[in-house]
Amino acid sequence: MNELGCYTLAGAPKSPADLIGEVKSAQELGLGSAFISERFNIKEAAVLSGAVGAVSTTHGIATAATNHNTRHPVVTAASATTMHRLTGGRFTLGLGRGVDLMFDAYGLPRITTAQVEDFVGVLRRLFRGEMILGHDGPIGKYPVLRLDPSFDEDIPIGFTAFGPNSLRLCGRVMDMVVLHTYFTDETVTRAVQTARKAAEEAGRDPAAVRIWSCYATIHDGLPDDLRLKKTVGRLATYLQGYGDLLVRTNGWDPAALARFRADEVVSGFKGAFDATADTATLEHIAGILPAEWFEPAATGSPERCAERVLRQFDLGVDGVIMHGATPDELAPVIRAYRGIRPAGRFDGLLPNPGRAKAAA
Protein backbone atom coordinates (compact mmCIF):
# COMPACT_ATOMS: atom_id res chain seq x y z
CA MET A 1 0.00 0.00 0.00
CA ASN A 2 2.26 2.72 -1.32
CA GLU A 3 -0.20 5.42 -0.26
CA LEU A 4 0.57 4.73 3.40
CA GLY A 5 3.65 5.27 5.52
CA CYS A 6 4.76 5.59 9.11
CA TYR A 7 7.70 7.00 11.04
CA THR A 8 10.43 4.81 12.42
CA LEU A 9 11.27 5.26 16.10
CA ALA A 10 8.11 7.24 16.85
CA GLY A 11 8.36 9.31 20.01
CA ALA A 12 11.32 8.84 22.33
CA PRO A 13 12.79 5.36 21.69
CA LYS A 14 15.17 3.64 24.10
CA SER A 15 17.42 2.36 21.31
CA PRO A 16 17.81 3.10 17.58
CA ALA A 17 18.04 -0.66 17.05
CA ASP A 18 14.27 -0.79 17.61
CA LEU A 19 13.81 0.33 14.00
CA ILE A 20 15.04 -3.04 12.69
CA GLY A 21 11.99 -4.85 13.98
CA GLU A 22 9.72 -1.91 13.11
CA VAL A 23 10.74 -1.88 9.46
CA LYS A 24 10.26 -5.63 9.12
CA SER A 25 6.80 -5.37 10.71
CA ALA A 26 5.85 -2.41 8.52
CA GLN A 27 6.73 -4.31 5.35
CA GLU A 28 4.80 -7.38 6.51
CA LEU A 29 1.76 -5.19 7.21
CA GLY A 30 1.98 -3.66 3.74
CA LEU A 31 2.97 -0.09 4.55
CA GLY A 32 4.68 1.53 1.58
CA SER A 33 7.17 3.94 3.12
CA ALA A 34 9.29 4.55 6.19
CA PHE A 35 9.86 8.17 7.21
CA ILE A 36 12.79 9.18 9.39
CA SER A 37 12.67 12.15 11.73
CA GLU A 38 15.82 13.58 13.26
CA ARG A 39 16.63 14.60 16.79
CA PHE A 40 20.09 15.36 18.09
CA ASN A 41 20.31 12.34 20.36
CA ILE A 42 20.01 8.78 19.01
CA LYS A 43 18.04 9.72 15.90
CA GLU A 44 20.69 10.96 13.45
CA ALA A 45 19.03 10.79 10.06
CA ALA A 46 21.87 9.54 7.85
CA VAL A 47 22.65 6.60 10.14
CA LEU A 48 18.98 5.64 10.48
CA SER A 49 18.46 5.91 6.71
CA GLY A 50 21.25 3.44 6.09
CA ALA A 51 19.81 1.04 8.66
CA VAL A 52 16.34 1.15 7.08
CA GLY A 53 17.83 0.70 3.63
CA ALA A 54 19.82 -2.31 4.79
CA VAL A 55 16.94 -4.20 6.44
CA SER A 56 14.16 -3.34 3.97
CA THR A 57 13.50 -4.68 0.50
CA THR A 58 10.39 -2.84 -0.72
CA HIS A 59 10.04 0.19 1.54
CA GLY A 60 10.30 3.69 0.20
CA ILE A 61 12.48 5.74 2.55
CA ALA A 62 12.53 9.47 3.27
CA THR A 63 14.12 11.75 5.80
CA ALA A 64 11.37 14.00 7.12
CA ALA A 65 13.24 15.91 7.96
CA THR A 66 16.90 16.77 8.22
CA ASN A 67 18.38 20.27 7.93
CA HIS A 68 20.71 21.51 5.22
CA ASN A 69 22.74 23.72 7.58
CA THR A 70 24.00 20.96 9.89
CA ARG A 71 26.28 19.35 7.30
CA HIS A 72 28.48 20.50 4.44
CA PRO A 73 26.57 20.36 1.11
CA VAL A 74 28.91 17.71 -0.27
CA VAL A 75 28.37 15.54 2.82
CA THR A 76 24.59 15.70 2.44
CA ALA A 77 24.80 15.10 -1.30
CA ALA A 78 27.09 12.10 -0.82
CA SER A 79 24.77 10.69 1.85
CA ALA A 80 21.76 10.99 -0.47
CA THR A 81 23.61 9.41 -3.38
CA THR A 82 24.80 6.57 -1.18
CA MET A 83 21.23 5.91 -0.04
CA HIS A 84 19.97 6.12 -3.63
CA ARG A 85 22.43 3.48 -4.79
CA LEU A 86 22.08 1.33 -1.66
CA THR A 87 18.30 1.05 -2.04
CA GLY A 88 17.98 0.86 -5.80
CA GLY A 89 16.25 4.23 -5.99
CA ARG A 90 13.89 3.96 -3.01
CA PHE A 91 15.23 7.04 -1.17
CA THR A 92 14.04 10.65 -0.98
CA LEU A 93 16.08 13.33 0.77
CA GLY A 94 13.59 15.31 2.86
CA LEU A 95 14.63 18.67 4.26
CA GLY A 96 13.04 21.06 6.76
CA ARG A 97 13.44 24.44 8.42
CA GLY A 98 14.09 23.12 11.93
CA VAL A 99 13.30 24.97 15.14
CA ASP A 100 14.61 28.53 15.36
CA LEU A 101 15.05 28.53 19.14
CA MET A 102 17.16 25.37 19.01
CA PHE A 103 19.30 26.78 16.19
CA ASP A 104 19.82 29.96 18.21
CA ALA A 105 20.95 27.91 21.20
CA TYR A 106 23.35 25.83 19.09
CA GLY A 107 24.77 28.82 17.24
CA LEU A 108 23.38 27.71 13.87
CA PRO A 109 21.93 30.21 11.39
CA ARG A 110 18.17 30.19 10.99
CA ILE A 111 17.04 28.61 7.73
CA THR A 112 15.50 30.79 5.03
CA THR A 113 13.49 29.92 1.94
CA ALA A 114 16.26 31.35 -0.27
CA GLN A 115 18.82 29.07 1.37
CA VAL A 116 16.72 25.95 0.82
CA GLU A 117 16.10 26.80 -2.83
CA ASP A 118 19.81 27.48 -3.38
CA PHE A 119 20.73 24.24 -1.62
CA VAL A 120 18.36 22.16 -3.74
CA GLY A 121 19.79 23.67 -6.91
CA VAL A 122 23.33 22.82 -5.80
CA LEU A 123 22.39 19.25 -4.90
CA ARG A 124 20.71 18.59 -8.23
CA ARG A 125 23.85 19.74 -10.04
CA LEU A 126 26.05 17.52 -7.85
CA PHE A 127 23.75 14.56 -8.49
CA ARG A 128 24.34 15.12 -12.22
CA GLY A 129 28.10 14.91 -11.76
CA GLU A 130 28.82 18.62 -12.18
CA MET A 131 31.77 20.39 -10.62
CA ILE A 132 30.62 23.70 -9.13
CA LEU A 133 33.33 26.34 -8.95
CA GLY A 134 33.09 29.52 -6.90
CA HIS A 135 29.55 29.09 -5.60
CA ASP A 136 28.40 32.25 -3.84
CA GLY A 137 24.75 32.11 -2.83
CA PRO A 138 22.36 32.11 0.13
CA ILE A 139 23.91 28.90 1.53
CA GLY A 140 27.37 30.43 1.53
CA LYS A 141 30.60 30.56 -0.43
CA TYR A 142 32.30 27.37 -1.60
CA PRO A 143 35.38 27.36 -3.83
CA VAL A 144 34.73 23.85 -5.16
CA LEU A 145 31.78 21.47 -4.81
CA ARG A 146 31.98 18.06 -6.47
CA LEU A 147 30.97 14.43 -6.02
CA ASP A 148 31.80 12.22 -9.01
CA PRO A 149 31.84 13.30 -12.66
CA SER A 150 30.32 9.96 -13.68
CA PHE A 151 27.14 10.59 -11.67
CA ASP A 152 23.86 11.18 -13.43
CA GLU A 153 21.42 10.51 -10.60
CA ASP A 154 17.76 11.46 -10.32
CA ILE A 155 17.19 11.62 -6.56
CA PRO A 156 13.91 13.09 -5.27
CA ILE A 157 14.11 15.95 -2.79
CA GLY A 158 11.30 16.89 -0.45
CA PHE A 159 10.44 19.38 2.25
CA THR A 160 8.45 19.34 5.47
CA ALA A 161 6.24 22.36 4.94
CA PHE A 162 4.25 24.55 7.27
CA GLY A 163 3.52 28.06 6.03
CA PRO A 164 2.69 29.44 2.58
CA ASN A 165 6.28 30.39 1.71
CA SER A 166 7.44 26.82 2.30
CA LEU A 167 4.50 25.41 0.35
CA ARG A 168 5.18 27.65 -2.62
CA LEU A 169 8.84 26.64 -2.46
CA CYS A 170 7.73 23.00 -2.64
CA GLY A 171 5.63 23.70 -5.69
CA ARG A 172 8.57 25.40 -7.44
CA VAL A 173 11.39 22.95 -6.79
CA MET A 174 10.47 19.95 -4.63
CA ASP A 175 9.35 16.45 -5.53
CA MET A 176 7.70 15.70 -2.19
CA VAL A 177 5.84 17.63 0.50
CA VAL A 178 5.24 16.41 4.04
CA LEU A 179 2.62 18.47 5.85
CA HIS A 180 2.70 19.00 9.59
CA THR A 181 0.77 16.98 12.14
CA TYR A 182 -2.41 18.41 13.67
CA PHE A 183 -3.36 20.35 10.56
CA THR A 184 -7.12 20.83 10.32
CA ASP A 185 -8.92 19.61 7.19
CA GLU A 186 -9.21 23.20 6.00
CA THR A 187 -5.48 23.74 6.49
CA VAL A 188 -4.58 20.54 4.62
CA THR A 189 -6.80 21.51 1.69
CA ARG A 190 -5.33 25.01 1.56
CA ALA A 191 -1.78 23.65 1.77
CA VAL A 192 -2.36 21.25 -1.12
CA GLN A 193 -3.84 24.01 -3.27
CA THR A 194 -0.96 26.38 -2.48
CA ALA A 195 1.73 23.87 -3.42
CA ARG A 196 0.04 22.71 -6.62
CA LYS A 197 -0.71 26.26 -7.75
CA ALA A 198 2.95 27.21 -7.24
CA ALA A 199 4.01 24.18 -9.30
CA GLU A 200 1.71 25.21 -12.12
CA GLU A 201 2.99 28.79 -12.02
CA ALA A 202 6.55 27.45 -12.25
CA GLY A 203 5.66 25.51 -15.39
CA ARG A 204 5.64 22.14 -13.65
CA ASP A 205 3.00 19.45 -13.63
CA PRO A 206 1.17 20.00 -10.30
CA ALA A 207 0.56 16.26 -10.02
CA ALA A 208 4.33 15.66 -10.08
CA VAL A 209 4.60 16.95 -6.52
CA ARG A 210 3.71 14.11 -4.15
CA ILE A 211 2.02 15.49 -1.03
CA TRP A 212 1.82 13.57 2.24
CA SER A 213 -0.50 14.25 5.15
CA CYS A 214 1.23 13.58 8.47
CA TYR A 215 -1.74 12.33 10.46
CA ALA A 216 -1.62 11.32 14.11
CA THR A 217 -3.17 7.83 14.30
CA ILE A 218 -3.72 6.62 17.84
CA HIS A 219 -6.45 4.01 18.34
CA ASP A 220 -8.16 3.35 21.66
CA GLY A 221 -6.75 -0.17 21.99
CA LEU A 222 -3.51 1.34 23.31
CA PRO A 223 -3.04 1.85 27.07
CA ASP A 224 -4.43 5.14 28.36
CA ASP A 225 -1.07 6.49 29.51
CA LEU A 226 0.49 5.73 26.12
CA ARG A 227 -2.39 7.38 24.26
CA LEU A 228 -1.97 10.50 26.40
CA LYS A 229 1.73 10.63 25.52
CA LYS A 230 1.06 10.20 21.81
CA THR A 231 -1.78 12.75 21.61
CA VAL A 232 -1.62 15.31 24.42
CA GLY A 233 2.13 14.99 24.87
CA ARG A 234 2.86 15.31 21.17
CA LEU A 235 0.61 18.33 20.59
CA ALA A 236 1.92 20.04 23.73
CA THR A 237 5.48 19.53 22.49
CA TYR A 238 4.62 21.19 19.19
CA LEU A 239 3.11 24.10 21.09
CA GLN A 240 6.31 24.38 23.10
CA GLY A 241 8.47 24.64 19.99
CA TYR A 242 6.38 26.65 17.54
CA GLY A 243 2.97 27.19 19.02
CA ASP A 244 2.42 30.59 17.43
CA LEU A 245 2.95 29.18 13.94
CA LEU A 246 0.68 26.17 14.45
CA VAL A 247 -2.09 28.26 15.99
CA ARG A 248 -1.86 30.89 13.26
CA THR A 249 -1.79 28.29 10.48
CA ASN A 250 -4.90 26.53 11.77
CA GLY A 251 -6.76 29.72 12.65
CA TRP A 252 -6.98 28.68 16.29
CA ASP A 253 -7.55 31.08 19.19
CA PRO A 254 -4.21 32.64 20.26
CA ALA A 255 -5.69 33.41 23.68
CA ALA A 256 -5.88 29.65 24.33
CA LEU A 257 -2.18 29.36 23.51
CA ALA A 258 -1.42 32.20 25.90
CA ARG A 259 -3.33 30.42 28.68
CA PHE A 260 -1.41 27.22 27.96
CA ARG A 261 1.92 29.00 28.22
CA ALA A 262 0.93 30.87 31.39
CA ASP A 263 -0.10 27.69 33.20
CA GLU A 264 2.23 26.99 36.13
CA VAL A 265 2.74 23.34 35.23
CA VAL A 266 3.54 24.19 31.60
CA SER A 267 5.79 27.17 32.30
CA GLY A 268 7.75 25.25 34.93
CA PHE A 269 8.22 22.08 32.89
CA LYS A 270 11.71 21.19 31.68
CA GLY A 271 12.14 19.22 28.47
CA ALA A 272 9.71 17.94 25.85
CA PHE A 273 6.29 16.82 27.07
CA ASP A 274 6.16 13.80 24.75
CA ALA A 275 9.48 12.55 26.10
CA THR A 276 9.38 13.08 29.87
CA ALA A 277 5.94 14.16 31.11
CA ASP A 278 4.16 11.76 33.46
CA THR A 279 0.50 10.79 33.20
CA ALA A 280 -0.68 13.32 35.79
CA THR A 281 1.03 16.16 33.90
CA LEU A 282 -0.48 15.07 30.60
CA GLU A 283 -3.95 14.78 32.13
CA HIS A 284 -3.56 18.31 33.43
CA ILE A 285 -2.55 19.61 30.00
CA ALA A 286 -5.48 17.81 28.38
CA GLY A 287 -7.76 19.83 30.61
CA ILE A 288 -6.36 23.23 29.68
CA LEU A 289 -6.17 22.86 25.87
CA PRO A 290 -9.28 23.29 23.71
CA ALA A 291 -10.84 19.94 22.78
CA GLU A 292 -11.05 20.94 19.11
CA TRP A 293 -7.25 21.20 18.94
CA PHE A 294 -7.08 17.39 19.26
CA GLU A 295 -9.66 16.79 16.53
CA PRO A 296 -7.27 16.72 13.48
CA ALA A 297 -6.20 13.15 14.24
CA ALA A 298 -7.38 9.57 13.87
CA THR A 299 -8.58 8.42 17.29
CA GLY A 300 -11.18 6.00 18.61
CA SER A 301 -11.65 2.43 17.41
CA PRO A 302 -9.32 0.98 14.75
CA GLU A 303 -12.25 1.07 12.33
CA ARG A 304 -12.88 4.77 12.98
CA CYS A 305 -9.16 5.49 12.61
CA ALA A 306 -9.09 3.69 9.26
CA GLU A 307 -12.06 5.69 8.02
CA ARG A 308 -10.40 8.97 9.01
CA VAL A 309 -7.13 7.98 7.35
CA LEU A 310 -8.97 7.22 4.12
CA ARG A 311 -10.83 10.53 4.36
CA GLN A 312 -7.53 12.42 4.24
CA PHE A 313 -7.21 11.53 0.56
CA ASP A 314 -10.41 13.46 -0.16
CA LEU A 315 -8.49 16.60 0.89
CA GLY A 316 -6.13 16.23 -2.08
CA VAL A 317 -3.08 14.51 -0.60
CA ASP A 318 -1.32 11.60 -2.31
CA GLY A 319 -0.25 9.76 0.83
CA VAL A 320 -0.88 9.52 4.56
CA ILE A 321 1.83 9.01 7.15
CA MET A 322 0.15 7.38 10.14
CA HIS A 323 2.11 9.32 12.71
CA GLY A 324 2.95 8.75 16.34
CA ALA A 325 2.71 4.96 16.57
CA THR A 326 4.86 1.97 15.74
CA PRO A 327 3.83 -0.50 13.03
CA ASP A 328 2.80 -3.07 15.64
CA GLU A 329 0.65 -0.45 17.36
CA LEU A 330 -0.88 0.46 14.00
CA ALA A 331 -1.64 -3.15 13.02
CA PRO A 332 -5.37 -3.08 13.97
CA VAL A 333 -5.86 0.14 12.01
CA ILE A 334 -4.05 -1.24 8.98
CA ARG A 335 -6.20 -4.37 9.01
CA ALA A 336 -9.35 -2.22 9.18
CA TYR A 337 -8.03 0.02 6.39
CA ARG A 338 -7.52 -2.96 4.09
CA GLY A 339 -11.20 -3.73 4.44
CA ILE A 340 -12.31 -0.30 3.16
CA ARG A 341 -9.44 0.50 0.75
CA PRO A 342 -11.00 1.43 -2.63
CA ALA A 343 -10.01 -0.98 -5.36
CA GLY A 344 -7.85 0.65 -8.03
CA ARG A 345 -7.71 4.08 -6.40
CA PHE A 346 -4.01 3.92 -5.61
CA ASP A 347 -2.80 1.84 -8.51
CA GLY A 348 0.40 3.20 -10.02
CA LEU A 349 1.75 4.83 -6.86
CA LEU A 350 5.48 4.18 -6.75
CA PRO A 351 7.34 2.90 -3.67
CA ASN A 352 9.63 5.92 -3.44
CA PRO A 353 7.66 8.51 -1.41
CA GLY A 354 9.12 11.34 -3.49
CA ARG A 355 8.06 9.94 -6.86
CA ALA A 356 4.85 10.88 -8.60
CA LYS A 357 2.35 8.31 -9.79
CA ALA A 358 3.55 6.19 -12.68
CA ALA A 359 2.11 6.97 -16.09
CA ALA A 360 -0.79 4.76 -17.16
C-alpha positions in Angstrom: 0.0 0.0 0.0 2.3 2.7 -1.3 -0.2 5.4 -0.3 0.6 4.7 3.4 3.7 5.3 5.5 4.8 5.6 9.1 7.7 7.0 11.0 10.4 4.8 12.4 11.3 5.3 16.1 8.1 7.2 16.8 8.4 9.3 20.0 11.3 8.8 22.3 12.8 5.4 21.7 15.2 3.6 24.1 17.4 2.4 21.3 17.8 3.1 17.6 18.0 -0.7 17.1 14.3 -0.8 17.6 13.8 0.3 14.0 15.0 -3.0 12.7 12.0 -4.9 14.0 9.7 -1.9 13.1 10.7 -1.9 9.5 10.3 -5.6 9.1 6.8 -5.4 10.7 5.9 -2.4 8.5 6.7 -4.3 5.4 4.8 -7.4 6.5 1.8 -5.2 7.2 2.0 -3.7 3.7 3.0 -0.1 4.6 4.7 1.5 1.6 7.2 3.9 3.1 9.3 4.6 6.2 9.9 8.2 7.2 12.8 9.2 9.4 12.7 12.1 11.7 15.8 13.6 13.3 16.6 14.6 16.8 20.1 15.4 18.1 20.3 12.3 20.4 20.0 8.8 19.0 18.0 9.7 15.9 20.7 11.0 13.5 19.0 10.8 10.1 21.9 9.5 7.9 22.7 6.6 10.1 19.0 5.6 10.5 18.5 5.9 6.7 21.3 3.4 6.1 19.8 1.0 8.7 16.3 1.1 7.1 17.8 0.7 3.6 19.8 -2.3 4.8 16.9 -4.2 6.4 14.2 -3.3 4.0 13.5 -4.7 0.5 10.4 -2.8 -0.7 10.0 0.2 1.5 10.3 3.7 0.2 12.5 5.7 2.5 12.5 9.5 3.3 14.1 11.7 5.8 11.4 14.0 7.1 13.2 15.9 8.0 16.9 16.8 8.2 18.4 20.3 7.9 20.7 21.5 5.2 22.7 23.7 7.6 24.0 21.0 9.9 26.3 19.3 7.3 28.5 20.5 4.4 26.6 20.4 1.1 28.9 17.7 -0.3 28.4 15.5 2.8 24.6 15.7 2.4 24.8 15.1 -1.3 27.1 12.1 -0.8 24.8 10.7 1.8 21.8 11.0 -0.5 23.6 9.4 -3.4 24.8 6.6 -1.2 21.2 5.9 0.0 20.0 6.1 -3.6 22.4 3.5 -4.8 22.1 1.3 -1.7 18.3 1.1 -2.0 18.0 0.9 -5.8 16.2 4.2 -6.0 13.9 4.0 -3.0 15.2 7.0 -1.2 14.0 10.7 -1.0 16.1 13.3 0.8 13.6 15.3 2.9 14.6 18.7 4.3 13.0 21.1 6.8 13.4 24.4 8.4 14.1 23.1 11.9 13.3 25.0 15.1 14.6 28.5 15.4 15.0 28.5 19.1 17.2 25.4 19.0 19.3 26.8 16.2 19.8 30.0 18.2 20.9 27.9 21.2 23.4 25.8 19.1 24.8 28.8 17.2 23.4 27.7 13.9 21.9 30.2 11.4 18.2 30.2 11.0 17.0 28.6 7.7 15.5 30.8 5.0 13.5 29.9 1.9 16.3 31.3 -0.3 18.8 29.1 1.4 16.7 26.0 0.8 16.1 26.8 -2.8 19.8 27.5 -3.4 20.7 24.2 -1.6 18.4 22.2 -3.7 19.8 23.7 -6.9 23.3 22.8 -5.8 22.4 19.2 -4.9 20.7 18.6 -8.2 23.9 19.7 -10.0 26.0 17.5 -7.9 23.7 14.6 -8.5 24.3 15.1 -12.2 28.1 14.9 -11.8 28.8 18.6 -12.2 31.8 20.4 -10.6 30.6 23.7 -9.1 33.3 26.3 -8.9 33.1 29.5 -6.9 29.6 29.1 -5.6 28.4 32.3 -3.8 24.7 32.1 -2.8 22.4 32.1 0.1 23.9 28.9 1.5 27.4 30.4 1.5 30.6 30.6 -0.4 32.3 27.4 -1.6 35.4 27.4 -3.8 34.7 23.8 -5.2 31.8 21.5 -4.8 32.0 18.1 -6.5 31.0 14.4 -6.0 31.8 12.2 -9.0 31.8 13.3 -12.7 30.3 10.0 -13.7 27.1 10.6 -11.7 23.9 11.2 -13.4 21.4 10.5 -10.6 17.8 11.5 -10.3 17.2 11.6 -6.6 13.9 13.1 -5.3 14.1 16.0 -2.8 11.3 16.9 -0.4 10.4 19.4 2.3 8.4 19.3 5.5 6.2 22.4 4.9 4.3 24.6 7.3 3.5 28.1 6.0 2.7 29.4 2.6 6.3 30.4 1.7 7.4 26.8 2.3 4.5 25.4 0.4 5.2 27.7 -2.6 8.8 26.6 -2.5 7.7 23.0 -2.6 5.6 23.7 -5.7 8.6 25.4 -7.4 11.4 23.0 -6.8 10.5 20.0 -4.6 9.3 16.4 -5.5 7.7 15.7 -2.2 5.8 17.6 0.5 5.2 16.4 4.0 2.6 18.5 5.8 2.7 19.0 9.6 0.8 17.0 12.1 -2.4 18.4 13.7 -3.4 20.4 10.6 -7.1 20.8 10.3 -8.9 19.6 7.2 -9.2 23.2 6.0 -5.5 23.7 6.5 -4.6 20.5 4.6 -6.8 21.5 1.7 -5.3 25.0 1.6 -1.8 23.7 1.8 -2.4 21.3 -1.1 -3.8 24.0 -3.3 -1.0 26.4 -2.5 1.7 23.9 -3.4 0.0 22.7 -6.6 -0.7 26.3 -7.8 3.0 27.2 -7.2 4.0 24.2 -9.3 1.7 25.2 -12.1 3.0 28.8 -12.0 6.5 27.5 -12.2 5.7 25.5 -15.4 5.6 22.1 -13.7 3.0 19.4 -13.6 1.2 20.0 -10.3 0.6 16.3 -10.0 4.3 15.7 -10.1 4.6 16.9 -6.5 3.7 14.1 -4.1 2.0 15.5 -1.0 1.8 13.6 2.2 -0.5 14.3 5.2 1.2 13.6 8.5 -1.7 12.3 10.5 -1.6 11.3 14.1 -3.2 7.8 14.3 -3.7 6.6 17.8 -6.5 4.0 18.3 -8.2 3.3 21.7 -6.7 -0.2 22.0 -3.5 1.3 23.3 -3.0 1.8 27.1 -4.4 5.1 28.4 -1.1 6.5 29.5 0.5 5.7 26.1 -2.4 7.4 24.3 -2.0 10.5 26.4 1.7 10.6 25.5 1.1 10.2 21.8 -1.8 12.7 21.6 -1.6 15.3 24.4 2.1 15.0 24.9 2.9 15.3 21.2 0.6 18.3 20.6 1.9 20.0 23.7 5.5 19.5 22.5 4.6 21.2 19.2 3.1 24.1 21.1 6.3 24.4 23.1 8.5 24.6 20.0 6.4 26.6 17.5 3.0 27.2 19.0 2.4 30.6 17.4 2.9 29.2 13.9 0.7 26.2 14.5 -2.1 28.3 16.0 -1.9 30.9 13.3 -1.8 28.3 10.5 -4.9 26.5 11.8 -6.8 29.7 12.7 -7.0 28.7 16.3 -7.5 31.1 19.2 -4.2 32.6 20.3 -5.7 33.4 23.7 -5.9 29.7 24.3 -2.2 29.4 23.5 -1.4 32.2 25.9 -3.3 30.4 28.7 -1.4 27.2 28.0 1.9 29.0 28.2 0.9 30.9 31.4 -0.1 27.7 33.2 2.2 27.0 36.1 2.7 23.3 35.2 3.5 24.2 31.6 5.8 27.2 32.3 7.8 25.3 34.9 8.2 22.1 32.9 11.7 21.2 31.7 12.1 19.2 28.5 9.7 17.9 25.8 6.3 16.8 27.1 6.2 13.8 24.8 9.5 12.5 26.1 9.4 13.1 29.9 5.9 14.2 31.1 4.2 11.8 33.5 0.5 10.8 33.2 -0.7 13.3 35.8 1.0 16.2 33.9 -0.5 15.1 30.6 -4.0 14.8 32.1 -3.6 18.3 33.4 -2.6 19.6 30.0 -5.5 17.8 28.4 -7.8 19.8 30.6 -6.4 23.2 29.7 -6.2 22.9 25.9 -9.3 23.3 23.7 -10.8 19.9 22.8 -11.1 20.9 19.1 -7.3 21.2 18.9 -7.1 17.4 19.3 -9.7 16.8 16.5 -7.3 16.7 13.5 -6.2 13.1 14.2 -7.4 9.6 13.9 -8.6 8.4 17.3 -11.2 6.0 18.6 -11.6 2.4 17.4 -9.3 1.0 14.8 -12.3 1.1 12.3 -12.9 4.8 13.0 -9.2 5.5 12.6 -9.1 3.7 9.3 -12.1 5.7 8.0 -10.4 9.0 9.0 -7.1 8.0 7.3 -9.0 7.2 4.1 -10.8 10.5 4.4 -7.5 12.4 4.2 -7.2 11.5 0.6 -10.4 13.5 -0.2 -8.5 16.6 0.9 -6.1 16.2 -2.1 -3.1 14.5 -0.6 -1.3 11.6 -2.3 -0.2 9.8 0.8 -0.9 9.5 4.6 1.8 9.0 7.2 0.2 7.4 10.1 2.1 9.3 12.7 3.0 8.8 16.3 2.7 5.0 16.6 4.9 2.0 15.7 3.8 -0.5 13.0 2.8 -3.1 15.6 0.7 -0.4 17.4 -0.9 0.5 14.0 -1.6 -3.1 13.0 -5.4 -3.1 14.0 -5.9 0.1 12.0 -4.1 -1.2 9.0 -6.2 -4.4 9.0 -9.3 -2.2 9.2 -8.0 0.0 6.4 -7.5 -3.0 4.1 -11.2 -3.7 4.4 -12.3 -0.3 3.2 -9.4 0.5 0.7 -11.0 1.4 -2.6 -10.0 -1.0 -5.4 -7.8 0.7 -8.0 -7.7 4.1 -6.4 -4.0 3.9 -5.6 -2.8 1.8 -8.5 0.4 3.2 -10.0 1.8 4.8 -6.9 5.5 4.2 -6.7 7.3 2.9 -3.7 9.6 5.9 -3.4 7.7 8.5 -1.4 9.1 11.3 -3.5 8.1 9.9 -6.9 4.8 10.9 -8.6 2.3 8.3 -9.8 3.5 6.2 -12.7 2.1 7.0 -16.1 -0.8 4.8 -17.2 
